[in-house]
Amino acid sequence: MQVMGDYYSAIQLRHDQWTTLREVTEALASARKPKREAALVTNVRALFDLLGPIETYWAFPGVQAFEQIRRQFEHGNYADVAFSVQRICRALSTGAYRRRHVPLDRDSADADEHEDEVIQPPEARALAKPYFEVLVVDNVNEHQERWLHSNFKKMRRPEDPFHYETVVVPSLQDALIGILFNYNIQAIVVRPGLKFDSKMEMSLLTRYLDWAGGTEGIEAVRSLDHGPALCRLVANVRPELDAYLVTDRSVEEIAGHDLGICRRVFYNQEDFMELHLNILRGVQARYKTPFFTALVEYSKQPTGVFHAMPISRGKSVSRSHWIQDMGAFYGSNIFLAETSATSGGLDSLLEPHGPIKQAQEQASRAFGSKQTFFATNGTSTCNKIVVQALVRPGDIVLVDRDCHKSHHYGLVLAGAQVVYLDSYPLNEYSMYGAVPLREVKHMLLHLKAQGKLDRVRMLLLTNCTFDGIVYNVERVMEECLAIKPDLIFLWDEAWFAFARFSPLYRQRTAMNAANVLRERLRSDTHARAWEEQQKQLKDASEEEWLNTRLLPPPDARVRTYATQSTHKTLTSLRQGSMIHVNDQDFKGEVEVSFHEAYMTHTSTSPNYQIIASLDVGRRQVELEGFEFVHRQVEAAMAMRRAIMTHPRLSKYFRILTAADMIPSKHRESGLESYYDPERGWSDVWDSLVHDEFVLDPTRVTLAVGGTGWDGDTFKTQILMDKYGIQINKTSRNTVLFMTNIGTTRSSVAYLIEVLVEIATDLDELLDDASMMEKRGFEKRVSNLMHDLPPLPDFSRFHDAFRSAPETPEGDIRSAFFLSYEENNCDYLELDGSIKAAMESGQEVVSASFIIPYPPGFPILVPGQVVSQEILAFMRALDVSEIHGYRADLGLRVFTEEALKQQAKANQARLKLNAARHKIF
Ligand SMILES: Cc1ncc(COP(=O)(O)O)c(C=O)c1O
């Protein structure tokens, strides 16, 4: 039997213990020898003891049924026990208990057998009423508990859109464990009798209490009124849930409390029907998908199409002699739902007033923004929209150089003065980490010293990065606002839409951090702390500013934007993305320019299927995002453990840990690895709360250099071509496995199988290899693991694109458009002419973006001076794809003459600006 320490998650533990119980009870039912029977009895009893406390948090099979089976076991009715346990396991894995009553005793179960869930077609399941569980918190005895369950049951009506079961727990602590353990819970009813402490001792469950208490811990609320305190705590961990507070206090007493997610307070009454209707209404509010529903309705209407859209209603397909296969493949609904804003009946994405507007409002609620906008051309477009909406020509923007290319192009279009920030390099894996806060602060202070802070407009960072490095968003914003109190933040969360739905990750998302900051800035405690810090920082040196955890002034403006590729991590058709806004000055300052930017980049024929999928994806995360993200983390952790503990794999592969990917000075908690074969699981909570950077546990980077294949070859020739496994990113000696909300334990198992097979094949190959072949292999491995070119920092913009030699920002737009004139450009060969030019003292300046894949971000941007380090890196790169570089011609650079002319134009422009400045 596996011990509890083997488990990362209590959900996995529960699942596996039931499976083991099924196997052991089956064996017990057929055991013939007393000695074997005695051993099995001990085993079963231990499993019942373990599962007993766990089951108090779940409605199925329910505590009463569980105790009944346990009694049967004590009476020696082993065959009955085996039968019931087998039914439970089946119902848990098929989800049958969500759709119907599952009888557990043999007589009634036999009759029910033909209704087996496995044979139900998906359409029938789709029509079944969705199921959820309601957590009732009250310290009641067994009799009262039965009374509570039966009162809720009596309220059921055939017309109810959903059905639910109730789970009763006695205390505030149990309630918090319950909502973090039982993902079926959608609503919580807090009754006056609740107590504070739980009797639960299982560490896998009690550690949830850390998650629920936030930085202050739940002890902070022990002396407060437990009911309202619980509603507030639930809002921290699962804000999507609905809470109902039943209280015997007076209205006046409750009125002053912050009630968190409480939807309604019931005073001194036991009106179960009112409660029941409210519970259903609360879930209905999340279930509602205004645009998807409107699209479904639209598709049922008979319409004649006299519009430029022959595919609409599928007529051009169904009447075809040649493309019938397309119709057969997709089915008719996709065509029936093809429509456009101008064909009437539905809303317009460009001017939403109806169901699209409502769907966006629902998304805003779900993701914690103040405004949310849908996009049907991916986050590439979202980034350009936000940059254009906020950045005026000449504004200074600080941006991580390894950000997605859409930002670089957006900054060109907006005419920004760009300051590139360097992420810390991970030379041994040829990938970058993220930008240390110290670097950002240093740059802001530098610009302040130059008197340019008023022109600094935006900080743009990628959270989390492709490789899974996650910022401490709240801290970055706080400290930057302390230097520049109206700085705007654009967080590229292309890979992070799922994060909101896990209490672990949520604190590291832009929208959550913005909401927390807004509240904090309003508080008197913060104002006092800030005043105190100001006194200490009076006459402080730059070094002291860098070493202090800075506090923003109370009148700082919180101006935060996040762009998310919903399609990358949640349910949405490809290109479905969202822009989330939490900007105190949006309405006053940005709304109009945002609208213009949205018009600039959005197609006038947006795809309505994508919009509908965004709407449905939002419903999903509000109702089961918590469960799916939890399972996703679980799958990634299982993958880590399996690879790290498999004896055959360690010879060729290695999982990169937090310590490998984040230097220790940015990991204040000291956490090194999520799993260690000797020490087991580490608690990730501390690192998520405190560390400057954390590694997103759902991303697993595997070092494959030990196989002798580089990352790209391993991806295409081994994983993809041989085993049909798709992955997205590689570096020179690593591949990245991204789990997603659809990843299952069996897909993880398949991956492990494949890795073991690869390792076995390599073992055999090396066994038979000649001396020379072995040497060749060792050399390849050594090349991949050790001889890696150091990743170059951003050099600088050429003076022709800067306002002064000592300033970091550069006019990327002028450089970009200067290259449109062929005469301004020349090509220099990497190993020949470029080297000669640099040795002769010429400044070689790139005329294009040069983007090698991997790593996939520009190592040169237009206007950037080529440094020796960059040259060395480019020479050492053996990747086949370098966007912007012509292997036949060389590197596209500006001619000296073009740079001279540009420098003159630049000087003239600067003089004109200075004169203007004097006049106005
Ligand atoms: C960090 C980052 N931002 C933005 C994008 C673009 O997103 P989309 O594919 O939705 O256009 C990507 C794509 O990989 C990305 O990695």
PDB file of C-alpha atoms and ligand atoms in Angstrom, residues 377-380 383 404 406-407 462 466 492 494-495 565 567-568 577, ligand 1:
ATOM      1  CA  ASN A 377      -7.158  37.215 -33.274  1.00  0.00           C
ATOM      2  CA  GLY A 378      -5.174  35.968 -30.313  1.00  0.00           C
ATOM      3  CA  THR A 379      -3.057  37.746 -27.753  1.00  0.00           C
ATOM      4  CA  SER A 380      -0.770  38.969 -30.513  1.00  0.00           C
ATOM      5  CA  ASN A 383      -0.967  43.255 -27.056  1.00  0.00           C
ATOM      6  CA  HIS A 404       6.621  38.028 -27.488  1.00  0.00           C
ATOM      7  CA  SER A 406       3.752  41.240 -30.892  1.00  0.00           C
ATOM      8  CA  HIS A 407       5.001  43.719 -28.269  1.00  0.00           C
ATOM      9  CA  THR A 462       5.530  38.505 -19.454  1.00  0.00           C
ATOM     10  CA  PHE A 466       6.972  30.413 -21.787  1.00  0.00           C
ATOM     11  CA  ASP A 492       1.309  39.513 -20.859  1.00  0.00           C
ATOM     12  CA  ALA A 494      -0.797  34.667 -22.655  1.00  0.00           C
ATOM     13  CA  TRP A 495       0.077  31.506 -20.733  1.00  0.00           C
ATOM     14  CA  SER A 565      -4.651  33.638 -24.718  1.00  0.00           C
ATOM     15  CA  HIS A 567      -7.210  29.349 -26.160  1.00  0.00           C
ATOM     16  CA  LYS A 568      -3.781  28.375 -24.837  1.00  0.00           C
ATOM     17  CA  SER A 577      -8.182  35.798 -26.213  1.00  0.00           C
TER      18      SER A 577
HETATM   19  C1  LIG B   1       4.192  35.467 -24.106  1.00  0.00           C
HETATM   20  C2  LIG B   1       3.309  35.427 -25.307  1.00  0.00           C
HETATM   21  N1  LIG B   1       2.514  36.462 -25.568  1.00  0.00           N
HETATM   22  C3  LIG B   1       1.689  36.470 -26.632  1.00  0.00           C
HETATM   23  C4  LIG B   1       1.628  35.408 -27.493  1.00  0.00           C
HETATM   24  C5  LIG B   1       0.712  35.454 -28.680  1.00  0.00           C
HETATM   25  O1  LIG B   1      -0.473  34.807 -28.375  1.00  0.00           O
HETATM   26  P1  LIG B   1      -1.505  34.300 -29.476  1.00  0.00           P
HETATM   27  O2  LIG B   1      -0.944  33.044 -30.028  1.00  0.00           O
HETATM   28  O3  LIG B   1      -2.767  34.129 -28.715  1.00  0.00           O
HETATM   29  O4  LIG B   1      -1.609  35.361 -30.517  1.00  0.00           O
HETATM   30  C6  LIG B   1       2.442  34.280 -27.268  1.00  0.00           C
HETATM   31  C7  LIG B   1       2.403  33.129 -28.168  1.00  0.00           C
HETATM   32  O5  LIG B   1       3.052  32.154 -28.052  1.00  0.00           O
HETATM   33  C8  LIG B   1       3.317  34.302 -26.141  1.00  0.00           C
HETATM   34  O6  LIG B   1       4.131  33.267 -25.880  1.00  0.00           O
END
